[in-house]
Short mmCIF file of C-alpha atoms and ligand atoms in Angstrom, two decimals:
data_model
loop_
_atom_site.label_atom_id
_atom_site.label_comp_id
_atom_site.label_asym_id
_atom_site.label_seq_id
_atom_site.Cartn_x
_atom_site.Cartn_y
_atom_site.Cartn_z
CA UNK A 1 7.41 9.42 -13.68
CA UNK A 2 6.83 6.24 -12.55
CA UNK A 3 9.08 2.94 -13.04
CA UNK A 4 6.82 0.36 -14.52
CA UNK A 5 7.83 -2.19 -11.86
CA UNK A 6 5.97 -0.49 -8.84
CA UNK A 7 2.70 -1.55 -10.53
CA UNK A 8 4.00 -5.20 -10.60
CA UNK A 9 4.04 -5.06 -6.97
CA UNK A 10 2.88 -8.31 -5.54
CA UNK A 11 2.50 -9.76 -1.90
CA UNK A 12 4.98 -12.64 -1.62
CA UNK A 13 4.93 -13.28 2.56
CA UNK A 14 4.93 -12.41 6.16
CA UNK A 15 7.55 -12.98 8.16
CA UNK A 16 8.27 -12.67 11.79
CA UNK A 17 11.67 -12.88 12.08
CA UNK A 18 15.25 -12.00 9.56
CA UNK A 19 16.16 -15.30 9.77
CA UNK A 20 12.50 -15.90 7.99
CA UNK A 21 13.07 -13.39 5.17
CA UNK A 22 13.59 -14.50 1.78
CA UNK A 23 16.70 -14.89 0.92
CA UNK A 24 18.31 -14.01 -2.88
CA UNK A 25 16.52 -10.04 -2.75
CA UNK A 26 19.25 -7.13 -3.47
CA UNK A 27 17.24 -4.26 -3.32
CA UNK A 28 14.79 -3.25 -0.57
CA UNK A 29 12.70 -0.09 0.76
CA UNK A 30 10.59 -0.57 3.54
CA UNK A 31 8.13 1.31 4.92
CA UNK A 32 7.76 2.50 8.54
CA UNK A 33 5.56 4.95 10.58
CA UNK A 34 2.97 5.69 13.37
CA UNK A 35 -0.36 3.00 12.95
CA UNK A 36 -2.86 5.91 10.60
CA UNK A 37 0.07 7.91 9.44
CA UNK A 38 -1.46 7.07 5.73
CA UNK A 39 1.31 4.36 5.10
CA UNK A 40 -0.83 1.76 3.55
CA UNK A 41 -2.61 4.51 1.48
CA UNK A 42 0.88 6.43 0.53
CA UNK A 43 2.11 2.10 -0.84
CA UNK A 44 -1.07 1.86 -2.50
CA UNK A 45 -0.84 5.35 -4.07
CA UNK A 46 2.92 4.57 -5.25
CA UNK A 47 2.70 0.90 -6.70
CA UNK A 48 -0.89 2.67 -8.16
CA UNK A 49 -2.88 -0.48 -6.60
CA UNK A 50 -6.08 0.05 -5.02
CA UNK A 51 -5.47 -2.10 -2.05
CA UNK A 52 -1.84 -3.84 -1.79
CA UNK A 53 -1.60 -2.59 1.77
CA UNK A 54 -4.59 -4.13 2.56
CA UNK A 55 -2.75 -7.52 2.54
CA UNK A 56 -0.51 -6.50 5.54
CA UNK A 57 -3.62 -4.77 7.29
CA UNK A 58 -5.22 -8.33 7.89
CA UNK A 59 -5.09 -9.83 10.81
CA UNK A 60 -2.14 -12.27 11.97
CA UNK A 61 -0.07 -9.88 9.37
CA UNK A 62 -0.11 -6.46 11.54
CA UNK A 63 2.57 -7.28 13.50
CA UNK A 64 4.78 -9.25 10.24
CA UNK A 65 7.15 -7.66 8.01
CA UNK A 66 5.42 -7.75 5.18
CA UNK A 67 7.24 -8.29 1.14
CA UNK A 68 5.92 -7.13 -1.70
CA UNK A 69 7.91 -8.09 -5.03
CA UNK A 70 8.70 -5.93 -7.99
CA UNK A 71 11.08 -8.30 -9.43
CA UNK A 72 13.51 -11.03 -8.42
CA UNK A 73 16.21 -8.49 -7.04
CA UNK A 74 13.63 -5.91 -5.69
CA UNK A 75 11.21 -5.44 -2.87
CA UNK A 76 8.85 -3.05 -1.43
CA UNK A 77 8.82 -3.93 2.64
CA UNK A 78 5.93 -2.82 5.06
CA UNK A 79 6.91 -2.75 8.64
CA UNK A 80 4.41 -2.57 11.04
CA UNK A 81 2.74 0.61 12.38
CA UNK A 82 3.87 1.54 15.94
CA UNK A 83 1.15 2.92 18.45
CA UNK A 84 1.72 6.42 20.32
CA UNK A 85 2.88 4.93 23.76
CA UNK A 86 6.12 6.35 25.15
CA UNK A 87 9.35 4.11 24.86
CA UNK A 88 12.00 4.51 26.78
CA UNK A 89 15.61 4.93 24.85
CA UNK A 90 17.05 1.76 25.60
CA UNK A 91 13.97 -0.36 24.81
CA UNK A 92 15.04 0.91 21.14
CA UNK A 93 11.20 0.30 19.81
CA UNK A 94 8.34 -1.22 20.83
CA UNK A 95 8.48 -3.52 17.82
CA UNK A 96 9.65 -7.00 18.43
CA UNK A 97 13.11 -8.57 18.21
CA UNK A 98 12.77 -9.84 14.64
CA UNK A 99 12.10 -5.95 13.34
CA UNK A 100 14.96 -4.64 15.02
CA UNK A 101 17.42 -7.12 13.81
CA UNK A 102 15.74 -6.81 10.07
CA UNK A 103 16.46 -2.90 9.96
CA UNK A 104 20.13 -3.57 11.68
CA UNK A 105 20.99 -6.84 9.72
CA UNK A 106 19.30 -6.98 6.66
CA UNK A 107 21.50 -6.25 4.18
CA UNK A 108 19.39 -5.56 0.91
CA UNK A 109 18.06 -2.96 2.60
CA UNK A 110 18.71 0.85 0.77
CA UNK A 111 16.60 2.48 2.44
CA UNK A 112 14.11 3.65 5.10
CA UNK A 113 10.86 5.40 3.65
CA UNK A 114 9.22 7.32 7.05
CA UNK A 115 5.83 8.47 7.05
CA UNK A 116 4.57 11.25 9.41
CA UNK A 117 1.62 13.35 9.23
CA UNK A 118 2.28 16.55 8.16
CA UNK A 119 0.23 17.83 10.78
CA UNK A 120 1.89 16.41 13.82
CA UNK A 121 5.18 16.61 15.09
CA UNK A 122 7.10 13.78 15.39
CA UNK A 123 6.42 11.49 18.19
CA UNK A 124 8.76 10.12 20.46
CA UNK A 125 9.28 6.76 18.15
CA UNK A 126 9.63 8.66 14.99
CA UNK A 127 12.75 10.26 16.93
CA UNK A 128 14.13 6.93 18.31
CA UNK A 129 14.09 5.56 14.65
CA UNK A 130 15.59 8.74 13.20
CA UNK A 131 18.60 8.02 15.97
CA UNK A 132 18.52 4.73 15.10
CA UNK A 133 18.96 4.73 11.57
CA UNK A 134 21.73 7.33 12.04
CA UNK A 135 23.86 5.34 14.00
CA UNK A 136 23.37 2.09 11.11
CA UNK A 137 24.12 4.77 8.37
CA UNK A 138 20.76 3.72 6.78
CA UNK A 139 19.01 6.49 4.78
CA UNK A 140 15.71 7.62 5.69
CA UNK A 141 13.12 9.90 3.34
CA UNK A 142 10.75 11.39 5.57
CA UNK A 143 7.00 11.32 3.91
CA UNK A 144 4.70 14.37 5.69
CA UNK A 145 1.65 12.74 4.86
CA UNK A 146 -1.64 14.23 4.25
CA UNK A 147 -0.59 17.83 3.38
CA UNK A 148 -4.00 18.05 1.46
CA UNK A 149 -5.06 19.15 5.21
CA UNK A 150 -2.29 22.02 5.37
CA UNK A 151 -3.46 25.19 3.23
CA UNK A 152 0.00 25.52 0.59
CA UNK A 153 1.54 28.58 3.26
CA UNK A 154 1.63 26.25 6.60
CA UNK A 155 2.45 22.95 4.43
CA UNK A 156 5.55 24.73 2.76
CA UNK A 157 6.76 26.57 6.10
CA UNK A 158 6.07 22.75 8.01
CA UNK A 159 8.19 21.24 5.28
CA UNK A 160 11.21 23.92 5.69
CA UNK A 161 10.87 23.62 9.22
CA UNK A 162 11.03 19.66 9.52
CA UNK A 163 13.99 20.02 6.58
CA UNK A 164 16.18 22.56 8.93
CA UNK A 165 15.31 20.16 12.02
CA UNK A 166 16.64 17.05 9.91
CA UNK A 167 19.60 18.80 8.14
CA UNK A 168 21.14 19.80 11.62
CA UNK A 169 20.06 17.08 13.93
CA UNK A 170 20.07 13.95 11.35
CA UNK A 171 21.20 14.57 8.21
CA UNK A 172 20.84 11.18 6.92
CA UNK A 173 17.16 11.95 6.60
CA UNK A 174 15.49 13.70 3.66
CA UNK A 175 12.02 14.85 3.47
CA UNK A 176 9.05 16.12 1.40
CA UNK A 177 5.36 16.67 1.51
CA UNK A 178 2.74 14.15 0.59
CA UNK A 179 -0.49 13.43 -0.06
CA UNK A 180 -2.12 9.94 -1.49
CA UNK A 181 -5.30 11.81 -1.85
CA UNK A 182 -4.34 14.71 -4.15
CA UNK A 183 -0.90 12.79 -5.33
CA UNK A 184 1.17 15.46 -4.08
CA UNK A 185 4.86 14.05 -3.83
CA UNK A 186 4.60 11.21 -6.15
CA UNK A 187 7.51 11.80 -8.11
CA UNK A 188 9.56 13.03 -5.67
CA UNK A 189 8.42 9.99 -3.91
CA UNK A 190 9.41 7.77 -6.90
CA UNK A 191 12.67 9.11 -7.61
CA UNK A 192 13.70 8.45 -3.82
CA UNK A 193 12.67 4.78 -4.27
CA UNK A 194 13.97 4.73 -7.99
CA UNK A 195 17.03 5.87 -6.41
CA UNK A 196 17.34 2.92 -3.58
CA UNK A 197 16.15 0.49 -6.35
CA UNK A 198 19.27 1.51 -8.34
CA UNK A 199 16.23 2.39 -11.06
CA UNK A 200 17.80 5.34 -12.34
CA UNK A 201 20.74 3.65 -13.58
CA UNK A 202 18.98 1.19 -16.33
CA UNK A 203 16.90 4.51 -17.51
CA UNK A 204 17.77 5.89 -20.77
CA UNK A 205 19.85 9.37 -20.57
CA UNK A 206 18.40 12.70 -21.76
CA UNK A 207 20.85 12.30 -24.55
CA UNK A 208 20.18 8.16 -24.80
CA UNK A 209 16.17 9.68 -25.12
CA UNK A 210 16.76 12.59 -27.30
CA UNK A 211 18.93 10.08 -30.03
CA UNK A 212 15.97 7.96 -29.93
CA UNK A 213 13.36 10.77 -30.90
CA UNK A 214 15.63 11.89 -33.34
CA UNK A 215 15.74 7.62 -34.92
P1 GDP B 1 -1.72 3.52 8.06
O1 GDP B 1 -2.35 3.05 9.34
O2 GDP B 1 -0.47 4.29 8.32
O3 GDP B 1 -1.55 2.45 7.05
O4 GDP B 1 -2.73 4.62 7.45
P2 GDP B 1 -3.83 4.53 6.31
O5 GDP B 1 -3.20 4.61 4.98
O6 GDP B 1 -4.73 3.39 6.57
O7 GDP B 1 -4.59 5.91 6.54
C1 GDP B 1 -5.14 6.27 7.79
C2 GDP B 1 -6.29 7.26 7.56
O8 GDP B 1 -5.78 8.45 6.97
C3 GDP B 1 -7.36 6.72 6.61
O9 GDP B 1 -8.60 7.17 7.06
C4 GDP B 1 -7.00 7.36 5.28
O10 GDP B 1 -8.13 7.54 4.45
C5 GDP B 1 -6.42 8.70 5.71
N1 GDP B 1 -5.41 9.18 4.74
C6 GDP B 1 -4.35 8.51 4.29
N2 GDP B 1 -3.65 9.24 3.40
C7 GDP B 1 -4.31 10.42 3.27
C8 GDP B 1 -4.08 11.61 2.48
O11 GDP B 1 -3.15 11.74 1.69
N3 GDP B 1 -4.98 12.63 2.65
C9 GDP B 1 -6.04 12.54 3.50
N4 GDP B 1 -6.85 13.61 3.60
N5 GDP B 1 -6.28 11.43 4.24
C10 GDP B 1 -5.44 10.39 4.13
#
């Protein structure tokens, strides 16, 4: 189900730099992935806007990190989409400066959400960040986007596949399928970010919801 606050979603500003980002935020989940990966469709999908993404699509903003509000404490974060070139290792990403010290210094940040098609495997940069965010100890939930292409068989043995890859090579990383199309995932999705958010805390309990039917 969906917390209320990802519809209140709302652009607050582009920054290029940590030093630039705003400042009293506690909670944050920001978004990263190859440029078409479906990671402005998957945001618009989950805060159930038509076009928040759009915002950070515009130009000047592609190459900002990019803060959506849900609240005073909480933020939705959309990095910017990295191209298919090959990096070498110790050139980290091809992002600038100000993104890699955000995802190493930013300390509201809970969590990493990483989108890759479901019917690619992982490029070279979706690899680097996976290392990355293992050696920071930052949590990453994989997103294989667009499984509405996969027939249910080769989507399910992708997903198991990606899962065994993950559990032995970086465990900090979770995964599922998803599709902003068909709104496969979106729960999963949600409980992830409800998770990060620290969400799941201020909902009622089973028994806190039962004891109110019963009122
Ligand atoms: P971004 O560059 O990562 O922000 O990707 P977009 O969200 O703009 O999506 C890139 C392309 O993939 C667009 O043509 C979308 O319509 C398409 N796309 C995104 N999500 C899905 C999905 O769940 N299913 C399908 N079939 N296409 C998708």
């Amino acid at each position: 189900m969906q917390h209320p606050l990802y519809q209140k979603a709302t652009y607050l500003k582009s920054v290029p730099t940590l030093a630039l980002c705003p400042t009293d935020l506690e909670f944050e989940v920001a978004f990263a992935g190859r440029s078409n990966a479906g990671k402005s469709s998957a945001l618009n999908v989950i805060t159930s806007q038509k076009s928040l993404a759009r915002t950070s699509k515009t130009p000047g903003r592609t190459q900002l990190i990019n803060f959506f509000t849900l609240d005073e404490q909480r933020a939705l974060v959309d990095l910017p989409g990295y191209g298919y070139a090959k990096v070498k290792l110790e050139k980290k990403l091809e992002w600038q400066q100000g993104l890699t010290e955000y995802v190493e210094r930013r300390e509201s940040l809970r969590g990493l959400i990483l989108l890759m098609d479901s019917r690619m495997p992982p490029t070279e940069i979706d690899e680097l960040l996976l290392q990355w965010t293992a050696d920071l100890q930052l949590p990453v939930h994989v997103l294989l986007t667009k499984c509405d292409k996969l027939k249910k068989g080769p989507a399910k043995a992708n997903l198991l596949k990606v899962r065994k890859w993950l559990n032995e090579t970086y465990p900090h990383a979770s995964v599922q399928l998803f599709s902003s199309l068909k709104r496969t995932g979106l729960d999963e999705a949600w409980n992830k970010l409800d998770e990060w958010m620290a969400f799941s805390r201020e909902k009622p309990t089973q028994q806190e919801d039962a004891s109110m039917s019963e009122k």
